[in-house]
Tab-separated table of C-alpha atoms in Angstrom:
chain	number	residue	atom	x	y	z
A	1	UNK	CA	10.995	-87.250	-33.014
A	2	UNK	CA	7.641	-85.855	-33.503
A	3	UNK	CA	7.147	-82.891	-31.140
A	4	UNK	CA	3.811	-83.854	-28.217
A	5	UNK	CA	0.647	-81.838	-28.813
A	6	UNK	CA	0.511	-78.744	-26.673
A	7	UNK	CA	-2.674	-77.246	-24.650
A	8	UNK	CA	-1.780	-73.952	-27.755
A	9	UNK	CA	-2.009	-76.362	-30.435
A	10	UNK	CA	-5.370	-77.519	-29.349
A	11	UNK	CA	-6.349	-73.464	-29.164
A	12	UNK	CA	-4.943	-72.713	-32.779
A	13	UNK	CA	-6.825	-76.060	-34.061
A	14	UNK	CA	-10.210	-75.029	-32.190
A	15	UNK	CA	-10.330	-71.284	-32.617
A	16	UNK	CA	-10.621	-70.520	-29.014
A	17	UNK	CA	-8.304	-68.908	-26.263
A	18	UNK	CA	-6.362	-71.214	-24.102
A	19	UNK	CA	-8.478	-70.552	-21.255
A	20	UNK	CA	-11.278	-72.096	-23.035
A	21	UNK	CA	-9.719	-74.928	-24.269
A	22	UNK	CA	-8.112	-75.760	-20.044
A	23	UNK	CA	-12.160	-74.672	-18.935
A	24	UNK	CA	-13.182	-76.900	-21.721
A	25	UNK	CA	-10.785	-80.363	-20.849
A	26	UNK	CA	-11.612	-79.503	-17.067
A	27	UNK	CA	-15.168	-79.965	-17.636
A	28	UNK	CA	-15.915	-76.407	-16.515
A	29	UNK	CA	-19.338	-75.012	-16.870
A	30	UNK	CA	-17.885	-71.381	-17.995
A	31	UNK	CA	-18.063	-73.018	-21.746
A	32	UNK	CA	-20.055	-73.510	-23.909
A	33	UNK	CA	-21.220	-77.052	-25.530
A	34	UNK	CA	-20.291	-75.973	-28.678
A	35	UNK	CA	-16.813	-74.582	-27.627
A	36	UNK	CA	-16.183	-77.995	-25.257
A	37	UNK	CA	-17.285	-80.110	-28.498
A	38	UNK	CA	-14.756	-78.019	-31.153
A	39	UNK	CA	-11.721	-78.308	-28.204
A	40	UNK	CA	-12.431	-82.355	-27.477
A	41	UNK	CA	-12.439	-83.048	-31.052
A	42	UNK	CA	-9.162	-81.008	-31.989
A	43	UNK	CA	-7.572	-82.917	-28.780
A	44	UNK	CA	-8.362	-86.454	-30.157
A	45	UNK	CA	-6.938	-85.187	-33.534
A	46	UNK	CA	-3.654	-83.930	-32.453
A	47	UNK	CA	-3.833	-86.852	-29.756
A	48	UNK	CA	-3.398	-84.425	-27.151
A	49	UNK	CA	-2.947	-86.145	-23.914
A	50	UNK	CA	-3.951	-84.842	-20.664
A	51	UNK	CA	-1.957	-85.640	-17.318
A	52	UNK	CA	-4.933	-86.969	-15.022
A	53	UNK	CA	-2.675	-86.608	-12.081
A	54	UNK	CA	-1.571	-82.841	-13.071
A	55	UNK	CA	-5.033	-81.716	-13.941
A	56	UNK	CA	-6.311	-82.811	-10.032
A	57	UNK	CA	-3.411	-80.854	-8.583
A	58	UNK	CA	-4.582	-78.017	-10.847
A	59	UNK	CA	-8.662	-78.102	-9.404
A	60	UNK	CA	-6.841	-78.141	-5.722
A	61	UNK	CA	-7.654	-73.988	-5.174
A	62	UNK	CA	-4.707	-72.382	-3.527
A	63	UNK	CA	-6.675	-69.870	-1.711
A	64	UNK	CA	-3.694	-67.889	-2.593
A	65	UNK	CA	-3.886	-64.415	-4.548
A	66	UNK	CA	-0.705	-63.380	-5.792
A	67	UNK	CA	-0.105	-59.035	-6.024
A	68	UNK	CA	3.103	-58.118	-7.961
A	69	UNK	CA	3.712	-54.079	-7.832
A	70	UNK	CA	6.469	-52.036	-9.629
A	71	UNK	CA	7.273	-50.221	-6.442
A	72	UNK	CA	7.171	-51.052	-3.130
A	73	UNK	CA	8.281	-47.680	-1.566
A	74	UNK	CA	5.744	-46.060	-3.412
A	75	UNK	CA	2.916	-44.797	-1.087
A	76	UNK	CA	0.725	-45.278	-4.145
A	77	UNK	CA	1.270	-48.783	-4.581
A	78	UNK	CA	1.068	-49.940	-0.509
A	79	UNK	CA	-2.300	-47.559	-0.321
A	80	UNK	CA	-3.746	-49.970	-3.175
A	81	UNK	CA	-2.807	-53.098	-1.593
A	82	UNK	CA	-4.411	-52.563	1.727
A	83	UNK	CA	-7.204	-51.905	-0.212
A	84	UNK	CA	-6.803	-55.111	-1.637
A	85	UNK	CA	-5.621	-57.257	1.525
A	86	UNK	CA	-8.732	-55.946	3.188
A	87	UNK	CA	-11.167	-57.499	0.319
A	88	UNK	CA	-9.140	-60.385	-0.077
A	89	UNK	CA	-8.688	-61.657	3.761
A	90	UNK	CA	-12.671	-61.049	3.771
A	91	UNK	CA	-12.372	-64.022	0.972
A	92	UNK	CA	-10.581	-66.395	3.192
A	93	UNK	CA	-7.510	-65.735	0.444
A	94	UNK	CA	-3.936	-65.399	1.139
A	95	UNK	CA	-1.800	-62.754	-0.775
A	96	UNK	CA	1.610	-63.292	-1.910
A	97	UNK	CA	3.251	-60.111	-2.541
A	98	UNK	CA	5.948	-59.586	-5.188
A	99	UNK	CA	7.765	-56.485	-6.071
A	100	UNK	CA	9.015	-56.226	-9.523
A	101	UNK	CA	10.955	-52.535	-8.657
A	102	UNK	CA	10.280	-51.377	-12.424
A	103	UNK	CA	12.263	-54.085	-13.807
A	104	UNK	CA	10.593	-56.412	-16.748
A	105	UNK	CA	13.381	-59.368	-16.315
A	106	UNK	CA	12.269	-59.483	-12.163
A	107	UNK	CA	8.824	-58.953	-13.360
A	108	UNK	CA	8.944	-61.865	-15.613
A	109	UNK	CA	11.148	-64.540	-12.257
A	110	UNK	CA	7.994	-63.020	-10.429
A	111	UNK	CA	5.205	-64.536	-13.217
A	112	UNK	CA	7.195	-68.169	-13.441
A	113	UNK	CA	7.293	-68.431	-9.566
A	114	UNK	CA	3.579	-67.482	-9.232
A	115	UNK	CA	2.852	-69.722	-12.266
A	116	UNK	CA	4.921	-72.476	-10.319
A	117	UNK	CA	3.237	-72.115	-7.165
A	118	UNK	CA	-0.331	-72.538	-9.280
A	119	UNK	CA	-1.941	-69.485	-7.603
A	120	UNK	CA	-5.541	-68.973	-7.959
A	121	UNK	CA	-5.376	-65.679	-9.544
A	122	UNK	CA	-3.052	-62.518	-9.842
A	123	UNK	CA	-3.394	-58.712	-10.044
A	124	UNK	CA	-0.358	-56.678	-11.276
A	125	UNK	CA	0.567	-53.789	-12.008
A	126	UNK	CA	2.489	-54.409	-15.421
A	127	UNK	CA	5.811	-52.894	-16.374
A	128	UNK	CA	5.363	-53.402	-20.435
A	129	UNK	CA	2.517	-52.797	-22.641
A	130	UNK	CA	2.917	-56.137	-24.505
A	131	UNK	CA	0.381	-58.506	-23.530
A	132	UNK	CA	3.068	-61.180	-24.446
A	133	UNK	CA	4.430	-60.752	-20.539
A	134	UNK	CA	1.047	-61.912	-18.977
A	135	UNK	CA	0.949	-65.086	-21.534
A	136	UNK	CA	2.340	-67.557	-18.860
A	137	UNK	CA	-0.795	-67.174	-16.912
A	138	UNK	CA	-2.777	-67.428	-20.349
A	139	UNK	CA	-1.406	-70.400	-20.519
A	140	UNK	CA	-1.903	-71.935	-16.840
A	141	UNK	CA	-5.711	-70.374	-16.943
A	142	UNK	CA	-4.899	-68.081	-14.247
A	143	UNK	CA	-6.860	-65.168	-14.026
A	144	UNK	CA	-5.236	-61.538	-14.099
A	145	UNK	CA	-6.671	-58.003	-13.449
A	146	UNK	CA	-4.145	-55.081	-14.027
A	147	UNK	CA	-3.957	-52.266	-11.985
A	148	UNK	CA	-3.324	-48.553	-13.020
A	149	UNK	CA	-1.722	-49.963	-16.198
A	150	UNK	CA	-2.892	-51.687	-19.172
A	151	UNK	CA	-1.078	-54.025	-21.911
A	152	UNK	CA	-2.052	-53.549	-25.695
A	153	UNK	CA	-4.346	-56.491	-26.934
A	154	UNK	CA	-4.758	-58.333	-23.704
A	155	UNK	CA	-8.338	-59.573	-22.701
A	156	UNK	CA	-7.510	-59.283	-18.963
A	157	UNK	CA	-9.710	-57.563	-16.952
A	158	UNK	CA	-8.265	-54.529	-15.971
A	159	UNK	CA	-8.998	-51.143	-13.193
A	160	UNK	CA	-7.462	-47.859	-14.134
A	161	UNK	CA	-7.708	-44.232	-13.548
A	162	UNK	CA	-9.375	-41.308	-16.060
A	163	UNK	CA	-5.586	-40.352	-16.305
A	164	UNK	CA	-6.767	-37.998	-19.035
A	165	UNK	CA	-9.054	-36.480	-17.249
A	166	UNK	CA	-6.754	-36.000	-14.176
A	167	UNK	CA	-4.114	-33.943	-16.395
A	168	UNK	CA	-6.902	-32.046	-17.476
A	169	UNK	CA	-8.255	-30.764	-13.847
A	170	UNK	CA	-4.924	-30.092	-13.144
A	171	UNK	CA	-4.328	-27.521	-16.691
A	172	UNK	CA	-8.245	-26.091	-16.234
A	173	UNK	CA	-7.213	-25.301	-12.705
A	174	UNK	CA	-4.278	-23.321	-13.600
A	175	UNK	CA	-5.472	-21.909	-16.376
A	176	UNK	CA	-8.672	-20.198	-14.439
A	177	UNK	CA	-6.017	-19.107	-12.042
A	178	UNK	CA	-4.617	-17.040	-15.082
A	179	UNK	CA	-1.517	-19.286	-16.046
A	180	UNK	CA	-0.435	-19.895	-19.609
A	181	UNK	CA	2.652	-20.686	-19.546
A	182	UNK	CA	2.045	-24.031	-17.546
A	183	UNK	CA	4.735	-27.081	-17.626
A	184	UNK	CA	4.618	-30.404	-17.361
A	185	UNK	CA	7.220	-33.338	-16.168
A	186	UNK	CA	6.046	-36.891	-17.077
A	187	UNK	CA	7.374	-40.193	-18.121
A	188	UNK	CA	7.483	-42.695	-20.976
A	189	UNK	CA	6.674	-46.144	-21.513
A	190	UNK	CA	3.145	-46.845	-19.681
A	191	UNK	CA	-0.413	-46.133	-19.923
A	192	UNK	CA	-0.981	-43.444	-16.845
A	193	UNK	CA	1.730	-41.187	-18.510
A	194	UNK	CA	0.944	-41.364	-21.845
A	195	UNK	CA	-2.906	-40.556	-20.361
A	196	UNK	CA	-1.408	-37.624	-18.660
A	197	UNK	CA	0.123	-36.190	-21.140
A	198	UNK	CA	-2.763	-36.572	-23.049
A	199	UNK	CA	-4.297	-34.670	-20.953
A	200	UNK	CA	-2.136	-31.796	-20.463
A	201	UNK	CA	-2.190	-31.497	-24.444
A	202	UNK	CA	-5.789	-31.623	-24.753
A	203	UNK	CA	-6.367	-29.316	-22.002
A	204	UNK	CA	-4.138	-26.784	-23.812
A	205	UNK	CA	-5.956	-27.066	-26.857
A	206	UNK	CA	-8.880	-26.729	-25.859
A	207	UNK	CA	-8.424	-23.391	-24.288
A	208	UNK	CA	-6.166	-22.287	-28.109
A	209	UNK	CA	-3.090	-22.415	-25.312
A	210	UNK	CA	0.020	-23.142	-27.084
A	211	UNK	CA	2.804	-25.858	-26.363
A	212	UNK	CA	5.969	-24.222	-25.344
A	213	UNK	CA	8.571	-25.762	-26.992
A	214	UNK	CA	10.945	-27.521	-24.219
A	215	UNK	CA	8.118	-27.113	-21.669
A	216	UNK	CA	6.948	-30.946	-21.689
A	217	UNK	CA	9.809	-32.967	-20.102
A	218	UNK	CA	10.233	-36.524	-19.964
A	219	UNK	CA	11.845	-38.829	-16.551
A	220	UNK	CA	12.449	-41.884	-14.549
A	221	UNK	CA	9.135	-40.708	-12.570
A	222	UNK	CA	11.622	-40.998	-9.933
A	223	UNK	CA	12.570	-38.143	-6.929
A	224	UNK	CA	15.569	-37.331	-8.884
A	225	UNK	CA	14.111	-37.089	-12.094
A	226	UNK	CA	11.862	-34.326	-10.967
A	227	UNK	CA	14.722	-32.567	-9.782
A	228	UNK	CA	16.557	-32.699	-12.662
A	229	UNK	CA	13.671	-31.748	-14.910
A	230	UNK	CA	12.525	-28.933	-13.126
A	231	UNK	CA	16.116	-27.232	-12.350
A	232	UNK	CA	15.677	-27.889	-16.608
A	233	UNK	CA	12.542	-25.926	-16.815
A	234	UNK	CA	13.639	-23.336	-13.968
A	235	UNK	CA	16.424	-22.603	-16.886
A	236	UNK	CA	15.137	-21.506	-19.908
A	237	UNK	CA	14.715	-18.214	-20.781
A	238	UNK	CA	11.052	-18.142	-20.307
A	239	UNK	CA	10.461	-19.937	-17.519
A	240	UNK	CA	7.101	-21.168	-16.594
A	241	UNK	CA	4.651	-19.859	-14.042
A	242	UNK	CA	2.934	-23.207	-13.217
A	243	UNK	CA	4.355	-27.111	-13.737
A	244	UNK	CA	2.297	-30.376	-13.408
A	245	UNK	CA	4.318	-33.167	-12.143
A	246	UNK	CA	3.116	-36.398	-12.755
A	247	UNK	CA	3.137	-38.639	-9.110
A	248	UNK	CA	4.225	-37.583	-5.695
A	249	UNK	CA	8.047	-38.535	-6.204
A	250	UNK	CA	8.525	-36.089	-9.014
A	251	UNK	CA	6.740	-33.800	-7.254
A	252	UNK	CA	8.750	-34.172	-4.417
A	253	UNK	CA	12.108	-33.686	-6.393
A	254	UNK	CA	10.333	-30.964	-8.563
A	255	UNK	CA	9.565	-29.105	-5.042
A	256	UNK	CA	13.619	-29.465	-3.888
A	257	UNK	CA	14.666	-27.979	-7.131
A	258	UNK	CA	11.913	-24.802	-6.835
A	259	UNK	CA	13.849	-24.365	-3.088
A	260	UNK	CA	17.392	-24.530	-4.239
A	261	UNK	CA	16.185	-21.824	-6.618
A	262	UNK	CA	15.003	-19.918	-3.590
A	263	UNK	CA	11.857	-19.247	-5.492
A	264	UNK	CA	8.539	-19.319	-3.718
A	265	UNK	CA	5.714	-21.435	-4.281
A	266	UNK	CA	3.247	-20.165	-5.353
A	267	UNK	CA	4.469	-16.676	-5.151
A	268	UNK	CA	6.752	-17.611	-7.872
A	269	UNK	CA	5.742	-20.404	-9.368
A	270	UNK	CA	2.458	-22.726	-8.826
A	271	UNK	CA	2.708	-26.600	-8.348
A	272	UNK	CA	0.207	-29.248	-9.039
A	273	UNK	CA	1.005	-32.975	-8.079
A	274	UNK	CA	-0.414	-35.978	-8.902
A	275	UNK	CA	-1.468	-38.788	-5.898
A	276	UNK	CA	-2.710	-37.371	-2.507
A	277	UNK	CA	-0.467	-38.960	0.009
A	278	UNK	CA	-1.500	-37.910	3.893
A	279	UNK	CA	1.749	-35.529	3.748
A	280	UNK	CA	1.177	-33.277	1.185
A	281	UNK	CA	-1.221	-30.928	3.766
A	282	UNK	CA	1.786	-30.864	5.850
A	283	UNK	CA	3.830	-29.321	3.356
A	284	UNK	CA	4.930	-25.197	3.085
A	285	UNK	CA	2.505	-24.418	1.204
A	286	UNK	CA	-0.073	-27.845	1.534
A	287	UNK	CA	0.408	-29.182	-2.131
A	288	UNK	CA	-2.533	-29.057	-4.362
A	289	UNK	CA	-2.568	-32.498	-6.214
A	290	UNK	CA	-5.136	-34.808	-8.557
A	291	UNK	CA	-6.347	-37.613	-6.258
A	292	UNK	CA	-6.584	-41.167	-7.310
A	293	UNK	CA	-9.043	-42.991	-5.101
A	294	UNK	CA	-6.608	-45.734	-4.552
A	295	UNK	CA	-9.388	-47.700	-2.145
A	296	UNK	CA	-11.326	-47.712	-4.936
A	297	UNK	CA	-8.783	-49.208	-7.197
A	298	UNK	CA	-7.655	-52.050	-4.818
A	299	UNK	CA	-10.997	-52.964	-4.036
A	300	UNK	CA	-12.630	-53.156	-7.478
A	301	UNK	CA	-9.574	-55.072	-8.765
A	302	UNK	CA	-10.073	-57.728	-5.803
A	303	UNK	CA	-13.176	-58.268	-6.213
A	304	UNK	CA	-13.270	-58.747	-10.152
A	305	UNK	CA	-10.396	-61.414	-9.900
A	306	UNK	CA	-12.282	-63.523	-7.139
A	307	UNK	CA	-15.249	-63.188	-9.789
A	308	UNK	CA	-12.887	-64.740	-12.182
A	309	UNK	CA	-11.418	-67.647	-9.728
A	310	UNK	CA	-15.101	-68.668	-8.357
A	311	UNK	CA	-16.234	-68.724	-11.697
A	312	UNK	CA	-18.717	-66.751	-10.688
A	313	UNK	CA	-17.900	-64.111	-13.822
A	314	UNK	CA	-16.597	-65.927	-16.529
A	315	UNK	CA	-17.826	-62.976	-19.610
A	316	UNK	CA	-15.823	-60.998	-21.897
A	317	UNK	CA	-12.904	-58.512	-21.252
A	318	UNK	CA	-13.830	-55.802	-17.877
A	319	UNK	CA	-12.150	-52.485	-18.057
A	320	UNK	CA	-13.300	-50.250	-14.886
A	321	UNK	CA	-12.491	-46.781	-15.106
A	322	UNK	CA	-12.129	-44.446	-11.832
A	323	UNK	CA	-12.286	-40.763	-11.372
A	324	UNK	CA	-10.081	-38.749	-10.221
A	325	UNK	CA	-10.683	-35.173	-8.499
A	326	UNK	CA	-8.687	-31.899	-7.929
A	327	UNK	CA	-7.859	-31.356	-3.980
A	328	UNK	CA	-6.903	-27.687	-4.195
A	329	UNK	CA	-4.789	-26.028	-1.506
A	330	UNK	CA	-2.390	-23.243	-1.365
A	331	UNK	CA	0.648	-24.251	-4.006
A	332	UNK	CA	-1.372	-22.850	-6.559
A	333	UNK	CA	-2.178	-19.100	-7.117
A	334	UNK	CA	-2.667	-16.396	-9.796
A	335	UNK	CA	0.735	-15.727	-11.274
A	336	UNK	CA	2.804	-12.605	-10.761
A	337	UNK	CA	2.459	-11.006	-13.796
């Protein structure tokens, strides 16, 4: 039996995205004539058939957002969705929260449901890189803005930080202090830590500081990954006078493993997280840290997707990039030596 015509086919056939061809069969002015021509006449020749009763439930607006975020005990992630919730509830929008705790296969039960539910638009902050995880909502024309993270080869609109150029306040800071042997504990597997460690490398090298060898290590950017890490670093023969951790819950373990060391910070060694949560100036020393404008995030991000479900923006690819800044305080200090 001859396999029906799908809404891809028609894509392949026309040369356009499948967003153009659903804009195009919906009669949506965000085409052109000459796209909406070259998608009706591939339809009729692959006698692609639309449900009449499916594409009215499809024009019926949701008023529903949906927000899927790889952590919801991160600080990070709630401070970016009130920013969000307070843009969106201005919209008259509803906002259905998902968490996908770091894992892809929950990630993807997340996309289906919210694909299922036929929700007006979605901003996530993605797990993988490949833009093969966001192509259910290709597919169902749903808009998507990522947050903080970015998939290779997607034409999603997307809000992210200067990660690069937050690793690199955080190096130049030390390094007028007087450090040079500085550390760094990161992750693997997404855009803000690859953009870190970017940073750190090209700080380095810019100043003709060397790499120590075993001084760049690698976690679950997790509380006990930090720990581990650092009790690493806190090891070797030569151990450094300054570390960068890369968010608050490596820092956090990072800072545990420094105390069970009985060092003193920054006596001993200097500290420099990333994120700004309120507690950090409650700490002994207040921790100096890279802040990411996270109200600035949520609210740029909410307001480019409901540009994208009004049809009010209907253009090529966004990327908005935000700055971050250095909030110094007293972890950080000239070292010993």
């Amino acid at each position: 039996m001859k396999r029906r015509a799908r809404i891809t086919d028609v894509a392949a056939r026309a040369h356009v995205s499948v967003a153009s061809v659903s804009r195009a069969l919906n009669d949506s002015s965000a085409v052109t004539e000459a796209v909406r021509e070259r998608v009706l006449r591939a339809a009729a020749e692959l006698h692609y058939s639309i449900d009449q009763r499916a594409r009215a439930l499809r024009q019926l607006s949701s008023r529903t957002f949906g927000a899927i975020i790889s952590d919801v005990s991160n600080p990070y992630f709630s401070e970016v969705l009130l920013a969000i919730e307070a843009v969106t509830d201005k919209s008259e929008r509803n906002l259905f929260l998902c968490n996908s705790g770091e894992d892809e296969q929950r990630e993807m039960r997340h996309i289906h449901s919210m694909v299922e539910r036929r929700i007006d638009g979605v901003l996530i902050f993605p797990i993988s890189r490949s833009s093969r995880t966001l192509r259910p909502f290709v597919d169902a024309g749903i808009p998507v803005v990522t947050i903080d993270r970015e998939v290779d080869h997607a034409a999603h609109d997307a809000v992210v930080l200067n990660n690069v150029r937050g690793s690199m306040l955080a190096v130049e800071h030390l390094l007028a202090l007087g450090h040079r042997r500085i550390a760094f504990i990161g992750g693997y597997g997404n855009s803000p830590a690859d953009g870190r460690l970017e940073g750190y490398r090209s700080a380095l090298a810019a100043h003709g500081v060397v790499e120590r060898k075993g001084y760049v290590r690698y976690c679950d950017l997790m509380q006990n990954g930090g720990n581990v890490e650092m009790k690493r670093l806190l090891a070797l023969r030569v151990r450094p006078s300054a570390v960068i951790a890369i968010n608050h819950l490596v820092t956090l373990g990072a800072l545990t493993a420094i105390g069970e060391q009985r060092l003193a910070i920054p006596r001993d060694i200097s500290i420099v997280g990333f994120d700004n949560p309120p507690w950090v100036s409650l700490l002994a020393p207040p921790l100096t840290t890279i802040h990411q404008p996270t109200d600035q995030l949520g609210e740029i991000a909410a307001r480019m997707l409901i540009e994208r479900a009004d049809g009010k923006y209907s253009g090529k690819r966004r990327r908005v990039v935000v700055e971050p800044t250095l909030v110094e305080l007293a972890s950080t200090a000239p070292p010993r030596e």
